[in-house]
Tab-separated table of C-alpha atoms in Angstrom:
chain	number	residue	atom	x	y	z
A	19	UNK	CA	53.347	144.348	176.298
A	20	UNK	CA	56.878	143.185	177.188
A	21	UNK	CA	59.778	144.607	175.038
A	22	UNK	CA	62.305	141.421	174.087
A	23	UNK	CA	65.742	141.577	175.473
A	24	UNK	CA	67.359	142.958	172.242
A	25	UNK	CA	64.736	145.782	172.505
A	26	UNK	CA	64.931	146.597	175.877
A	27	UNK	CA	68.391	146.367	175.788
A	28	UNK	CA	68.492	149.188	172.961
A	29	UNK	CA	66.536	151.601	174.901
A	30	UNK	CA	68.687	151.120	178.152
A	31	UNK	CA	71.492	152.087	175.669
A	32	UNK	CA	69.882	154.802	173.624
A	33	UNK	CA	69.169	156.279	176.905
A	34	UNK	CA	72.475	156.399	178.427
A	35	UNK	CA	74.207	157.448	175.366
A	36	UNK	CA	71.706	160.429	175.620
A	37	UNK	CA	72.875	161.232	179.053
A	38	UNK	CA	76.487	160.639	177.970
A	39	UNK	CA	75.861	162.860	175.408
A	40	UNK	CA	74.498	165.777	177.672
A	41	UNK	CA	77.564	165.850	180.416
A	42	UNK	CA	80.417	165.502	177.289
A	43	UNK	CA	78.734	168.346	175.565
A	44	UNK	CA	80.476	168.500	171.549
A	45	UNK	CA	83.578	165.687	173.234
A	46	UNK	CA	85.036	163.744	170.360
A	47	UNK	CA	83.351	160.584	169.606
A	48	UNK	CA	86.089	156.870	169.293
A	49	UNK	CA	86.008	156.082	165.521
A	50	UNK	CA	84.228	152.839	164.578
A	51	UNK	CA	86.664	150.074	164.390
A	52	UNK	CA	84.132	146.891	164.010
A	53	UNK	CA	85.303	144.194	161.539
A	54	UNK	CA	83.058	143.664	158.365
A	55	UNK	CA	83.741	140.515	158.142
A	56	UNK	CA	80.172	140.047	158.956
A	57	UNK	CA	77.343	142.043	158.843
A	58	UNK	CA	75.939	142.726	162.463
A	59	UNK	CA	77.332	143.604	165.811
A	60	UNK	CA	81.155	141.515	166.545
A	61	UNK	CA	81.117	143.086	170.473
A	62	UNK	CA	79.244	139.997	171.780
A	63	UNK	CA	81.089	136.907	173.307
A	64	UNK	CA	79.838	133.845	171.893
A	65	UNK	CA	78.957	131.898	175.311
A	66	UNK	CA	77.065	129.100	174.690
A	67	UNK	CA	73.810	128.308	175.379
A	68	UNK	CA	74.138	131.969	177.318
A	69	UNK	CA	73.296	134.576	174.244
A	70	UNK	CA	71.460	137.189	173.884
A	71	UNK	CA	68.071	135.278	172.145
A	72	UNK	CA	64.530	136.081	171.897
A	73	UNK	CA	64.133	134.466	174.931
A	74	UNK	CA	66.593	133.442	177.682
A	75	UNK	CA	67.425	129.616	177.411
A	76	UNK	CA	65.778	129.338	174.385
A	77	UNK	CA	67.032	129.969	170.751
A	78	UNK	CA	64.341	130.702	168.411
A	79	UNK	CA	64.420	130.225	164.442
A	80	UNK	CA	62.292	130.711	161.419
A	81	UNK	CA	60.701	129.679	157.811
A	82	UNK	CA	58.228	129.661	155.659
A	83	UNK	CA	55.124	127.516	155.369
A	84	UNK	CA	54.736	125.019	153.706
A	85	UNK	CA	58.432	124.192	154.533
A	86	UNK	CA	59.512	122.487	150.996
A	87	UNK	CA	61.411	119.357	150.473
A	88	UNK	CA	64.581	118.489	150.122
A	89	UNK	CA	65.030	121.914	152.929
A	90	UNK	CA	62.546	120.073	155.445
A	91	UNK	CA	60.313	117.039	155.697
A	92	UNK	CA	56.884	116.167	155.909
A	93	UNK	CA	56.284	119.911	156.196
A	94	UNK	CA	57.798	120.079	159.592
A	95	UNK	CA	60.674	122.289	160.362
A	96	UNK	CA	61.312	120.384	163.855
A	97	UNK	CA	61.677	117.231	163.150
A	98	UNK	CA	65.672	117.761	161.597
A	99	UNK	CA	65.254	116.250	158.728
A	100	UNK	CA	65.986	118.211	155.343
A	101	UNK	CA	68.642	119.850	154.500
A	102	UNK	CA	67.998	122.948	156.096
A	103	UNK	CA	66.010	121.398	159.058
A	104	UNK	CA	69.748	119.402	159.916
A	105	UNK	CA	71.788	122.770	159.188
A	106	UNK	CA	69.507	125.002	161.607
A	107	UNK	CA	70.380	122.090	164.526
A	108	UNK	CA	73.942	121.583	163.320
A	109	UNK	CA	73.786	125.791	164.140
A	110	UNK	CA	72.008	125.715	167.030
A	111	UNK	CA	74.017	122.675	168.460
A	112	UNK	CA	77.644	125.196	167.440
A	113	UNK	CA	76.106	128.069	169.264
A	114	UNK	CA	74.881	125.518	172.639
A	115	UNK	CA	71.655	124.872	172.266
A	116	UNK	CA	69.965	121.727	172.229
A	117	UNK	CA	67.056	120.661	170.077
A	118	UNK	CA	65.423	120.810	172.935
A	119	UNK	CA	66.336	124.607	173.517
A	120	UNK	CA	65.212	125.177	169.934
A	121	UNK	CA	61.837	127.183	168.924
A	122	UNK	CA	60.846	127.152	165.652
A	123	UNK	CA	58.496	130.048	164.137
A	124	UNK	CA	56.706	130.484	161.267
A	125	UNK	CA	57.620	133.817	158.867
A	126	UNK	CA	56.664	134.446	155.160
A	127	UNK	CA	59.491	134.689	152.634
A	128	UNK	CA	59.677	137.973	151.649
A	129	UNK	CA	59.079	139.470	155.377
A	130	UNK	CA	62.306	137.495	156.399
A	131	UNK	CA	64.536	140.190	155.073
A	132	UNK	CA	61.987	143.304	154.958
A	133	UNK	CA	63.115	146.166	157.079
A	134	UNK	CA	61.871	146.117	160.820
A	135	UNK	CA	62.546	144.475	164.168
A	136	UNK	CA	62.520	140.757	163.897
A	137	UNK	CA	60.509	137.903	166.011
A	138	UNK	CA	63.257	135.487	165.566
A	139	UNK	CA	67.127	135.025	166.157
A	140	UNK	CA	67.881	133.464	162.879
A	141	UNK	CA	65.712	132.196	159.816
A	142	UNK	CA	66.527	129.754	157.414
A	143	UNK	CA	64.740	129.795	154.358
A	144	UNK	CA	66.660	129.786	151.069
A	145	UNK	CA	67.537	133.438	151.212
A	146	UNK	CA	69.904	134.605	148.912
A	147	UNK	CA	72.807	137.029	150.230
A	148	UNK	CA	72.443	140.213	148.450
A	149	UNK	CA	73.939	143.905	148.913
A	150	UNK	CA	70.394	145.167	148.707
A	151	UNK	CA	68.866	142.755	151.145
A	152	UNK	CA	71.522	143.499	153.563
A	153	UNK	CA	70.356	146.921	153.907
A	154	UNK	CA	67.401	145.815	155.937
A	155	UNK	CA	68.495	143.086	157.821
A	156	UNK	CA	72.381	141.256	158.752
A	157	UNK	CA	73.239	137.354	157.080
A	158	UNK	CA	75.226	134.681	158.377
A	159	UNK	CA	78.109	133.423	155.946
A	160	UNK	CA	76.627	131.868	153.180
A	161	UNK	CA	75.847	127.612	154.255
A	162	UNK	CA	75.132	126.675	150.534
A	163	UNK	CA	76.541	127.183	147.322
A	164	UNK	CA	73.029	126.980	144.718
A	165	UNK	CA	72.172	127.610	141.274
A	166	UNK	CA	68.680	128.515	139.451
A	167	UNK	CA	66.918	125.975	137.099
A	168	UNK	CA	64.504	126.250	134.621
A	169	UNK	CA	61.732	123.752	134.777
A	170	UNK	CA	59.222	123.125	131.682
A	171	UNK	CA	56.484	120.092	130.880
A	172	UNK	CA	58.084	117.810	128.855
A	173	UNK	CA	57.247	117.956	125.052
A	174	UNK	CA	56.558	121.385	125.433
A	175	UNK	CA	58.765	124.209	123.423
A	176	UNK	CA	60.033	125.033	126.372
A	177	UNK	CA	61.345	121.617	127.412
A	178	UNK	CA	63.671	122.116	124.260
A	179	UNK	CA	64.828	125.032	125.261
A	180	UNK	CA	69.164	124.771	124.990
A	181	UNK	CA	69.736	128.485	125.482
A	182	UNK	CA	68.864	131.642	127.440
A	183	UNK	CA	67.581	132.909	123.651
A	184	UNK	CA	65.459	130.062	123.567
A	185	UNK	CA	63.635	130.970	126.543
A	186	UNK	CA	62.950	135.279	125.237
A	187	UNK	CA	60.060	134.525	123.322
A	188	UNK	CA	58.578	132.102	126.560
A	189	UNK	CA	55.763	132.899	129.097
A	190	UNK	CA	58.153	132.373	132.595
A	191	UNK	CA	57.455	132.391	135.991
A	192	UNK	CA	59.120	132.541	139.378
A	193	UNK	CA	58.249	133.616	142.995
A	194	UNK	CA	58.269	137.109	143.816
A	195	UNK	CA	61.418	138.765	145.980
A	196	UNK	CA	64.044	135.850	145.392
A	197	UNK	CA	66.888	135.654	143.164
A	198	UNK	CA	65.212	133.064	140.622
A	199	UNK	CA	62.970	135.615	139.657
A	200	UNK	CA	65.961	138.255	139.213
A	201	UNK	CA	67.260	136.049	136.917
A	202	UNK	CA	64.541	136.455	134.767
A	203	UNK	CA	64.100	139.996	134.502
A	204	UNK	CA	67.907	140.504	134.711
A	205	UNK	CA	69.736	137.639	132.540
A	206	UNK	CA	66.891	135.934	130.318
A	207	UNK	CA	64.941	139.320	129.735
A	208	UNK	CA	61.733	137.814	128.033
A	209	UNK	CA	59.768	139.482	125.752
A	210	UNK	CA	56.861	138.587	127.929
A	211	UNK	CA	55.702	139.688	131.271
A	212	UNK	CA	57.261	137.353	133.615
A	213	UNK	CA	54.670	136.167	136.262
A	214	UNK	CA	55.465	136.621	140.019
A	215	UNK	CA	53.776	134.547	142.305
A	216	UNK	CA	54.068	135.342	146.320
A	217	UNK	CA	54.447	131.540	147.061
A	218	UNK	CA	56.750	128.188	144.992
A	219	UNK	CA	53.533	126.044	145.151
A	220	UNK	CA	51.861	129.062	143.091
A	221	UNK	CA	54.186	128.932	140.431
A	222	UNK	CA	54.320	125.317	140.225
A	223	UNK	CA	50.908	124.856	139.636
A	224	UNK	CA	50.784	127.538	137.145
A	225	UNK	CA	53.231	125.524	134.832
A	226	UNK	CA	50.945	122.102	135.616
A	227	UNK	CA	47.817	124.303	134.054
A	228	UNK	CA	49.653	124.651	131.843
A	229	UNK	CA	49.458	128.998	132.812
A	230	UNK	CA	53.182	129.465	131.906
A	231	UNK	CA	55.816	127.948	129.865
A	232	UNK	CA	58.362	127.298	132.611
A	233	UNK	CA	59.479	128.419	136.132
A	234	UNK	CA	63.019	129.283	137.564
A	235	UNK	CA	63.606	127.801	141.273
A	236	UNK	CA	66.971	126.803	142.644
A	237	UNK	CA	68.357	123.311	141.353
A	238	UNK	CA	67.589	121.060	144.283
A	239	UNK	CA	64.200	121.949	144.172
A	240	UNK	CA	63.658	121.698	140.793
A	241	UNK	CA	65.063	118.285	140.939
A	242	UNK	CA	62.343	117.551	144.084
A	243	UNK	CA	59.858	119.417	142.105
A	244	UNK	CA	60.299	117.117	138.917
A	245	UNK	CA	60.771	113.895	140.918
A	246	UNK	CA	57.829	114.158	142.981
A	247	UNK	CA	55.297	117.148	142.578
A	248	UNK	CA	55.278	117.330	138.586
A	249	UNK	CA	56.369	113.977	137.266
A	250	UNK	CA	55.748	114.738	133.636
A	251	UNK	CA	58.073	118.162	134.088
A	252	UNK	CA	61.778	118.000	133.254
A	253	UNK	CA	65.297	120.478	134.254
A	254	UNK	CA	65.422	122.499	130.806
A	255	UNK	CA	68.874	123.472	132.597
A	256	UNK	CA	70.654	125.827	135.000
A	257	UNK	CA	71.932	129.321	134.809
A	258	UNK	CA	75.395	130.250	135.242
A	259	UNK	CA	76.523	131.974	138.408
A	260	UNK	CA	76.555	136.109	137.759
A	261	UNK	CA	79.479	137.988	138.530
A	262	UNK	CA	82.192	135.214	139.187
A	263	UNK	CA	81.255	134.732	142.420
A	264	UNK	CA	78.678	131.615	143.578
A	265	UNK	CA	75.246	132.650	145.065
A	266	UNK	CA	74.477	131.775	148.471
A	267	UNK	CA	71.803	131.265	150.967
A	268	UNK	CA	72.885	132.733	154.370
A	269	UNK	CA	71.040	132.680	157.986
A	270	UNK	CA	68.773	136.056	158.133
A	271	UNK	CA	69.348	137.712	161.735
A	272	UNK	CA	67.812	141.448	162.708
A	273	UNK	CA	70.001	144.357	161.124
A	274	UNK	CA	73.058	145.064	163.555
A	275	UNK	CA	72.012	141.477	166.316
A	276	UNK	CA	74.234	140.646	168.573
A	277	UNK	CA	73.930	137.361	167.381
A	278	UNK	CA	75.553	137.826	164.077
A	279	UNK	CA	78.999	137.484	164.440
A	280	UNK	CA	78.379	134.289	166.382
A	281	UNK	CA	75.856	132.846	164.085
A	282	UNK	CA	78.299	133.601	161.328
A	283	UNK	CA	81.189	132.086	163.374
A	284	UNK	CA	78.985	128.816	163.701
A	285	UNK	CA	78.157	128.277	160.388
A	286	UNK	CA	81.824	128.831	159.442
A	287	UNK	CA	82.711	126.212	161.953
A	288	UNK	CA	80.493	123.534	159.912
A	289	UNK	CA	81.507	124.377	157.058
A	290	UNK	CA	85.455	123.942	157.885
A	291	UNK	CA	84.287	120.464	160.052
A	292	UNK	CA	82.648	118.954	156.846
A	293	UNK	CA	79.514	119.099	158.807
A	294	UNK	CA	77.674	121.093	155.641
A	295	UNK	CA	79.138	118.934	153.243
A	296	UNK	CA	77.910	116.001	154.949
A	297	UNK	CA	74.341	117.563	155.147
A	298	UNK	CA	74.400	118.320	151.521
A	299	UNK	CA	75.393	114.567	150.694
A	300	UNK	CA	72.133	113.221	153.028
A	301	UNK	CA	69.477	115.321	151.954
A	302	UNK	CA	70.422	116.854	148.401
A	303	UNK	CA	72.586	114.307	146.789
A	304	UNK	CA	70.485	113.866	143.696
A	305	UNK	CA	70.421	118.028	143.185
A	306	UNK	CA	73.815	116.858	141.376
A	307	UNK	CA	74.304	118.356	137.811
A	308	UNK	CA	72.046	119.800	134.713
A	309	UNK	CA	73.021	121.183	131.557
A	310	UNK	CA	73.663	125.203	131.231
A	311	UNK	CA	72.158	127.499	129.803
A	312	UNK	CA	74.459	129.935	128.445
């Protein structure tokens, strides 16, 4: 079985450190100076097209599948179109690699950010930065501001829903290990078990059956999910950001990658260019505005 560069490159390390270790004896160790201005490694030079990737040449990024609309197309991560299709070239383009160069690999949601070494550079997949998920693995800075909706079947109780009281007495749903269903059990605190589904489409054809009252996702896709998937759904609304500070999804890279800092440093690029911005416009322009539910 061959060990990937990152991996072999840790046990070269490990080793000499132990053999560093051994002639220094008890020697006083340099105090760690490392910015934390983003998680991961900063040592790395950014050389492009030249880092230190899955594989040499070649820069490698995940998602889920399906891939959902508006963040990809036609269920096809490669094809750059989508919103987060575009950003993961946009990325790979800032760090020197062409979409040529660029592998794409399919990873469930939840194992994206669960502890362990990772298959992929970077994945892109609607993860939320969070202190707790940052444990396990390192994040980008955050490439889009996003809110959580509620979505009900119109005429339903639900559908008149103008407050997060309104919604207690409600049988909700959201997918497991994402912030939409934290909202849930955290803000809206129903008197009802709230449903967790391992996958979107789950949850979304639970409320079509008619199996729960209404489902949290973040805005743009509830506005895809009530344009196209359930046409006789509506946006009851969105939640408030908690905290003061906006929720955003970041680029998930393996805990302490050498990539990190670079990644990071790419995505901040776009975001001062306009290039983000511009993405947003294209592919989510009608995830625009919906009442709140306060």
């Amino acid at each position: 079985m061959h060990l990937a560069p990152r991996v072999l490159r840790r046990a070269i390390s490990a080793a000499t450190v132990a053999l560093l270790a051994t002639a220094v004896g008890c020697a006083p160790q340099p105090e760690d100076k490392a910015s934390d201005q983003a998680s991961g490694s900063t040592a790395t030079t950014c050389a492009k097209g030249k880092l230190a990737t899955q594989t040499s040449g070649k820069l490698t990024i995940a998602t889920d599948e399906p891939a959902y609309e508006p963040w990809f197309e036609d269920d096809k991560p490669a094809n750059g179109k989508g919103f987060e299709s575009a950003v993961a070239y946009a990325v790979a383009k800032q760090l020197g690699y062409d979409k040529s160069a660029v592998v794409w690999q399919s990873v469930p949601f939840n194992k994206a950010f669960a502890p362990g070494v990772k298959t992929f550079d970077f994945d892109i997949n609607q993860v939320s930065i969070s202190t707790e998920r940052k444990k396990a693995v390192d994040f980008s800075s955050g490439y889009y501001d996003v809110r959580q909706a509620v979505i009900a079947l119109k005429g339903s109780k639900a559908a008149k829903a103008t407050s997060i009281a309104d919604l207690k007495g409600l049988k909700l749903g959201a997918q497991v290990g994402t912030t939409s269903l934290n909202y849930l059990t955290d803000v809206v605190k129903p008197t009802q078990q709230v449903a967790a589904y391992s996958k979107n489409d789950q949850a979304i054809s639970s409320l079509k059956n008619g199996q729960v009252d209404a489902i949290v996702t973040d805005l743009p896709t509830a506005f895809y999910v009530t344009s196209a998937e359930v046409t006789n759904a509506k946006i009851v609304g969105q939640f408030e950001n908690q905290g003061g500070t906006p929720e955003q999804f970041g680029l998930v890279l393996d805990k302490g990658s050498d990539l990190t800092s670079c990644v990071t440093s790419a995505v901040d690029a776009l975001r001062k260019d306009g290039t983000l911005a511009a993405l947003e416009k294209q592919w989510l322009s009608d995830a625009v505005d919906a009442p709140v539910l306060k």
